[in-house]
XYZ file of C-alpha atoms in Angstrom:
413
model
C 21.002 8.806 4.165
C 19.599 5.675 5.721
C 21.365 2.500 4.850
C 19.346 0.180 2.654
C 18.364 -3.055 4.336
C 18.544 -5.913 1.869
C 17.445 -9.477 2.453
C 18.256 -11.895 -0.323
C 16.541 -15.272 -0.521
C 18.838 -18.073 -1.596
C 17.563 -20.552 -4.140
C 15.996 -23.450 -2.295
C 17.597 -26.840 -2.725
C 15.838 -29.914 -3.994
C 13.814 -28.122 -6.684
C 13.100 -29.956 -9.889
C 14.807 -27.734 -12.429
C 14.601 -30.314 -15.203
C 11.106 -29.154 -16.076
C 12.045 -25.497 -16.100
C 12.327 -25.209 -19.889
C 14.946 -22.527 -20.620
C 14.726 -20.871 -17.220
C 17.239 -22.078 -14.638
C 15.770 -19.484 -12.269
C 13.823 -16.240 -12.416
C 14.417 -13.059 -10.436
C 11.796 -10.928 -8.672
C 12.628 -7.595 -7.060
C 10.783 -6.591 -3.897
C 10.566 -2.975 -2.744
C 9.408 -2.490 0.839
C 9.230 0.286 3.414
C 10.207 -0.689 6.937
C 12.043 2.422 8.139
C 10.366 5.211 6.162
C 7.169 7.229 6.436
C 4.898 4.211 5.923
C 6.964 1.642 7.823
C 4.382 1.485 10.644
C 2.209 -0.605 8.308
C 4.667 -1.408 5.516
C 6.520 -3.930 7.663
C 3.453 -6.175 7.898
C 2.841 -6.261 4.152
C 6.566 -6.763 3.484
C 6.629 -9.824 5.741
C 3.701 -11.317 3.829
C 5.479 -10.880 0.501
C 8.805 -12.254 1.757
C 7.253 -15.232 3.508
C 5.182 -16.107 0.441
C 8.181 -15.930 -1.896
C 10.225 -18.131 0.460
C 7.417 -20.648 0.871
C 6.937 -20.917 -2.899
C 10.646 -21.636 -3.331
C 10.599 -24.335 -0.685
C 7.631 -25.989 -2.347
C 8.658 -26.357 -5.976
C 9.130 -22.787 -7.152
C 7.306 -21.885 -10.351
C 6.475 -25.398 -11.572
C 10.076 -26.393 -10.865
C 11.753 -23.097 -11.735
C 13.421 -21.539 -8.661
C 12.648 -17.968 -7.669
C 15.468 -15.650 -6.748
C 14.401 -12.474 -4.977
C 15.827 -9.533 -3.124
C 13.833 -7.451 -0.625
C 15.096 -3.880 -0.222
C 13.913 -1.301 2.274
C 13.921 1.865 0.170
C 12.557 3.923 3.109
C 9.710 5.330 0.977
C 12.122 7.385 -1.151
C 11.273 7.508 -4.854
C 14.880 8.004 -6.106
C 15.995 4.898 -4.202
C 13.111 2.907 -5.661
C 14.073 3.926 -9.196
C 17.754 3.162 -8.537
C 16.921 -0.324 -7.273
C 14.651 -0.976 -10.236
C 17.441 -0.059 -12.657
C 19.944 -2.179 -10.725
C 17.688 -5.227 -10.794
C 17.054 -4.823 -14.502
C 20.722 -4.484 -15.417
C 22.291 -6.964 -12.972
C 19.593 -9.521 -12.279
C 17.440 -9.580 -15.415
C 14.357 -8.986 -13.270
C 11.169 -10.303 -14.893
C 8.621 -9.102 -12.290
C 8.512 -6.885 -9.218
C 6.559 -6.698 -5.987
C 6.250 -2.983 -5.266
C 5.027 -0.753 -2.464
C 4.288 2.988 -2.561
C 2.192 5.164 -4.835
C 4.852 7.777 -5.577
C 7.449 5.250 -6.709
C 4.979 2.954 -8.486
C 3.569 5.835 -10.519
C 7.075 7.159 -11.223
C 8.013 3.756 -12.674
C 4.980 3.347 -14.981
C 6.850 4.274 -18.157
C 9.986 2.299 -17.179
C 8.135 -0.952 -16.568
C 5.986 -0.559 -19.690
C 9.072 -0.068 -21.863
C 10.935 -2.958 -20.196
C 7.844 -5.228 -20.058
C 8.212 -5.878 -16.332
C 4.904 -6.597 -14.552
C 4.704 -4.774 -11.228
C 2.424 -6.056 -8.478
C 2.219 -3.081 -6.162
C 0.821 -2.340 -2.743
C -0.256 1.003 -4.136
C -3.898 0.763 -5.104
C -3.931 4.042 -6.998
C -6.723 4.189 -9.553
C -4.173 5.745 -11.915
C -2.670 2.261 -12.338
C -5.857 0.623 -13.640
C -6.059 1.902 -17.232
C -3.678 -0.209 -19.351
C -4.479 1.460 -22.688
C -5.140 5.096 -21.794
C -8.784 4.731 -22.794
C -10.017 7.291 -20.257
C -8.964 10.876 -21.113
C -8.543 11.497 -17.357
C -5.774 8.884 -17.174
C -2.381 10.520 -16.760
C -0.634 7.762 -18.703
C -1.398 4.155 -19.708
C -0.188 1.539 -17.212
C -0.100 -1.737 -19.183
C 2.296 -3.554 -16.820
C 0.849 -2.451 -13.474
C -1.312 -4.746 -11.361
C -2.474 -4.824 -7.759
C -4.656 -7.074 -5.654
C -7.702 -5.321 -4.217
C -10.037 -2.442 -4.998
C -8.377 0.837 -5.938
C -8.159 3.626 -3.382
C -10.745 5.471 -5.463
C -13.180 2.558 -5.565
C -12.736 1.798 -1.868
C -13.503 5.437 -1.052
C -16.485 5.412 -3.432
C -17.804 2.289 -1.722
C -17.485 3.870 1.724
C -19.165 7.065 0.516
C -21.993 4.969 -0.918
C -22.314 3.255 2.473
C -22.172 6.661 4.204
C -25.066 8.006 2.103
C -27.185 5.092 3.302
C -25.912 5.498 6.867
C -26.929 9.157 6.849
C -30.468 8.293 5.805
C -30.700 5.416 8.283
C -29.700 7.782 11.097
C -32.352 10.291 10.024
C -29.794 12.889 9.036
C -31.241 16.184 7.836
C -29.972 18.095 4.831
C -26.828 17.192 2.948
C -24.154 15.185 4.783
C -20.742 16.862 4.685
C -17.714 14.992 3.309
C -14.059 16.001 3.706
C -10.871 14.492 2.317
C -8.088 14.607 4.921
C -4.478 13.837 3.994
C -1.065 15.052 2.961
C -0.407 16.672 -0.396
C 1.308 13.496 -1.573
C 0.595 10.944 -4.355
C -0.733 8.296 -1.923
C -3.466 10.279 -0.109
C -4.097 12.349 -3.251
C -4.744 9.296 -5.450
C -8.507 9.050 -4.737
C -9.111 12.687 -3.773
C -10.812 14.030 -6.892
C -12.487 10.760 -7.859
C -14.095 10.224 -4.463
C -15.130 13.855 -4.084
C -16.877 13.720 -7.458
C -18.828 10.598 -6.457
C -19.708 12.077 -3.058
C -21.088 15.137 -4.814
C -22.999 12.863 -7.211
C -24.593 11.094 -4.229
C -25.750 14.365 -2.696
C -22.964 15.181 -0.222
C -21.655 18.645 0.418
C -17.932 18.339 -0.294
C -15.539 20.645 1.546
C -12.108 21.774 0.462
C -9.497 19.106 1.280
C -7.901 19.383 4.706
C -4.120 18.970 4.513
C -2.522 16.863 7.263
C 1.143 15.845 7.200
C 2.128 12.205 6.820
C 4.272 12.783 9.909
C 2.631 12.720 13.357
C 1.944 16.019 15.064
C -0.563 18.249 16.815
C -3.455 18.579 14.373
C -5.950 20.515 16.499
C -6.019 23.320 13.910
C -7.073 20.888 11.196
C -9.669 19.366 13.533
C -11.154 22.812 14.183
C -11.352 23.288 10.403
C -13.391 20.087 10.203
C -15.588 21.340 13.049
C -16.213 24.665 11.330
C -17.076 22.858 8.079
C -19.499 20.572 9.909
C -17.815 17.450 8.555
C -19.957 14.354 9.073
C -17.729 11.894 7.191
C -13.966 12.376 6.993
C -11.844 10.324 4.607
C -8.452 9.513 6.129
C -5.891 9.471 3.325
C -2.776 8.951 5.489
C -1.810 6.021 7.702
C -0.096 5.051 10.941
C 1.139 7.709 13.399
C -0.298 10.557 11.305
C -3.821 9.112 11.501
C -3.396 8.287 15.189
C -2.328 11.885 15.904
C -5.240 13.307 13.940
C -7.944 11.203 15.579
C -6.526 11.885 19.050
C -6.181 15.621 18.323
C -9.785 15.784 17.161
C -10.919 13.964 20.275
C -9.379 16.669 22.486
C -11.422 19.419 20.773
C -14.671 17.503 20.540
C -14.560 16.704 16.826
C -15.939 13.242 16.175
C -17.060 12.618 12.593
C -17.454 9.153 11.166
C -13.951 8.352 9.952
C -13.647 6.661 6.554
C -10.117 5.268 6.535
C -8.198 4.071 3.515
C -7.216 0.414 3.714
C -3.726 1.059 5.158
C -5.230 3.069 8.034
C -7.737 0.396 8.994
C -6.387 -2.389 11.194
C -6.058 -3.626 14.772
C -2.663 -1.959 15.221
C -3.973 1.501 14.330
C -7.123 1.111 16.429
C -5.069 -0.126 19.398
C -2.691 2.832 19.118
C -5.539 5.358 18.897
C -6.898 3.773 22.067
C -10.345 5.354 22.200
C -12.460 5.728 19.060
C -15.890 4.900 17.667
C -17.277 5.139 14.148
C -14.024 4.143 12.455
C -14.902 2.657 9.052
C -12.436 0.967 6.674
C -12.310 -1.438 3.698
C -11.027 -5.025 3.872
C -9.963 -7.259 0.961
C -9.129 -10.552 2.682
C -10.257 -12.689 5.554
C -8.837 -11.897 8.988
C -6.205 -13.960 10.824
C -8.756 -14.894 13.486
C -11.510 -15.979 11.056
C -12.604 -19.578 11.472
C -13.785 -22.020 8.836
C -11.834 -20.369 5.988
C -10.145 -23.113 3.904
C -7.339 -20.887 2.599
C -6.183 -19.878 6.066
C -4.413 -23.242 6.369
C -1.997 -22.152 3.634
C -1.659 -18.654 5.115
C -0.619 -20.155 8.459
C 1.939 -22.406 6.777
C 3.400 -19.430 4.944
C 3.489 -17.441 8.195
C 5.788 -20.040 9.729
C 8.522 -19.011 7.283
C 9.318 -16.161 9.697
C 7.505 -17.373 12.803
C 8.309 -21.014 13.477
C 6.144 -20.965 16.603
C 3.030 -20.197 14.588
C 1.829 -17.899 17.368
C 2.414 -14.464 15.865
C -0.731 -12.474 15.047
C -0.868 -11.328 11.422
C -2.745 -8.290 10.114
C -4.843 -8.325 6.965
C -2.043 -6.300 5.344
C 0.228 -9.342 5.750
C -2.425 -11.536 4.138
C -2.832 -9.141 1.173
C 0.916 -9.444 0.605
C 0.452 -13.204 0.259
C -2.430 -12.743 -2.177
C -0.323 -10.376 -4.314
C 2.505 -12.905 -4.577
C 0.225 -15.829 -5.357
C -1.519 -14.066 -8.237
C 1.949 -13.369 -9.642
C 2.950 -17.005 -9.059
C 0.008 -18.412 -10.985
C 0.519 -15.943 -13.837
C 4.147 -17.126 -13.990
C 2.996 -20.752 -14.078
C 0.677 -19.937 -16.973
C 3.543 -18.153 -18.735
C 5.819 -21.161 -18.336
C 3.262 -23.362 -20.067
C 2.676 -20.801 -22.818
C 6.036 -19.804 -24.217
C 8.218 -19.239 -21.139
C 8.448 -17.014 -18.085
C 8.869 -13.557 -19.551
C 7.319 -10.281 -18.494
C 5.090 -10.174 -21.554
C 3.854 -13.711 -20.931
C 3.266 -13.059 -17.223
C 1.085 -10.129 -18.281
C -0.913 -12.415 -20.577
C -1.228 -14.869 -17.701
C -2.968 -12.193 -15.675
C -5.735 -12.167 -18.293
C -6.094 -15.939 -18.595
C -8.770 -16.389 -15.898
C -11.883 -14.697 -14.602
C -13.202 -14.605 -11.029
C -9.822 -15.995 -10.083
C -8.658 -17.039 -6.621
C -5.165 -18.579 -6.291
C -5.185 -22.269 -5.491
C -5.072 -22.923 -1.765
C -6.249 -19.437 -0.830
C -9.971 -20.009 -1.223
C -11.953 -17.759 1.113
C -8.853 -15.646 1.807
C -8.327 -13.709 -1.432
C -11.339 -12.240 -3.208
C -12.121 -13.374 -6.782
C -10.376 -11.089 -9.273
C -10.526 -10.466 -13.010
C -8.017 -8.441 -15.020
C -8.375 -7.825 -18.761
C -6.185 -6.202 -21.413
C -8.516 -3.176 -21.306
C -9.186 -2.954 -17.563
C -6.814 -3.547 -14.636
C -9.457 -3.017 -11.972
C -9.085 -6.556 -10.696
C -11.682 -6.182 -7.942
C -14.673 -3.849 -7.750
C -16.218 -5.357 -4.605
C -15.424 -3.801 -1.224
C -16.048 -5.282 2.213
C -16.704 -2.452 4.659
C -15.979 -2.833 8.377
C -16.374 -0.646 11.446
C -13.824 -0.573 14.235
C -14.052 0.547 17.856
C -11.350 0.851 20.504
C -11.900 1.379 24.229
C -9.302 0.793 26.915
C -7.346 -1.690 24.842
C -10.431 -3.639 23.726
C -10.804 -3.744 19.953
C -14.057 -4.612 18.232
C -14.368 -4.964 14.452
C -17.767 -5.512 12.819
C -18.667 -6.060 9.187
C -21.106 -3.425 7.944
C -21.717 -4.167 4.305
C -20.349 -5.474 1.013
C -20.540 -2.959 -1.837
C -20.104 -3.988 -5.472
C -19.433 -0.977 -7.671
C -20.197 -0.662 -11.381
C -17.232 -0.727 -13.775
C -17.928 2.727 -15.136
C -15.766 3.801 -18.074
C -15.288 7.260 -16.566
C -13.814 5.640 -13.429
C -11.157 3.656 -15.304
C -7.685 4.925 -14.422
C -9.147 7.496 -12.045
């Protein structure tokens, strides 16, 4: 068993605790994957969360109330995630959590609802968006689950909607063929049925899902399955080395569909590692590190210096989403403090207090979001980008912004 890596942030000195009402400090647990199956990308998001929590503490905490937090590498193992959750609840009186994976986040739905602990996850599973169980398709209500960004299902729907237009623009004949490609695991499975249904609705021929392990390997057999099916658009449900192996394997057998990557498989690091690819489409929910003229990037760069004093380290958009996640939680906590105290139930109410909401200081970085007591789909707008990689040169181009309807039958699905 891998040893857990824990990094505990000490309470910053010089905070004004006199205005903290009854709270001398509040504790936030932080689950991250650095060494497990998703560590290739998880490390970037984890750094964003940790740096943001540290920066908040050094700059007044939650309106004067210090934040205590512990970041634990649970190596993408659900039992370890549950064990850490229980430990934080019993020993630290945790009032909110920054989470990571789909399997563990979904496994904790009932725990956090019973304990009234808001969880801000990096899993964007559509199953986490129905707080009341309104949709019969919803496995279980998730009243205390939040995430920043479009759900995996909505991001896939947006890319499929773009692909339908792309097919027509290219003069494609007949029905375009869509395939879901990923492991039989909660993360890649989260949007599988929902996206396939929408693809079928838009006139695609939908193949049987193609199963590809989350671990890297030789996937020529799966690529030949895609070739036989005539796949025109392939949704990549995995991330990191698995996706790299698949795209490279397909290249060796002449299989080159337009790849529709989930958000964790779309970034400079993945494109650079693939090395040679065209037609690589992915969703984006923040500005990029290199974007100019974005007011909120000043704060992002200050936060980045928590772990990079030189200010020279390049940050992925996954890092920036981690910051957005923490800052929505921060402002909900500030609302809670002014409206009865920083408790889980009040933080939850704080998430409903604003509409088209961007955290202060992050204008142009985080997209406007709205959560309600009936609908936890905070964002239904998806920015779609295309990436290319050739000989170490990476090119990323914005294709389109898609705003999806908030259909009742898509809630929690």
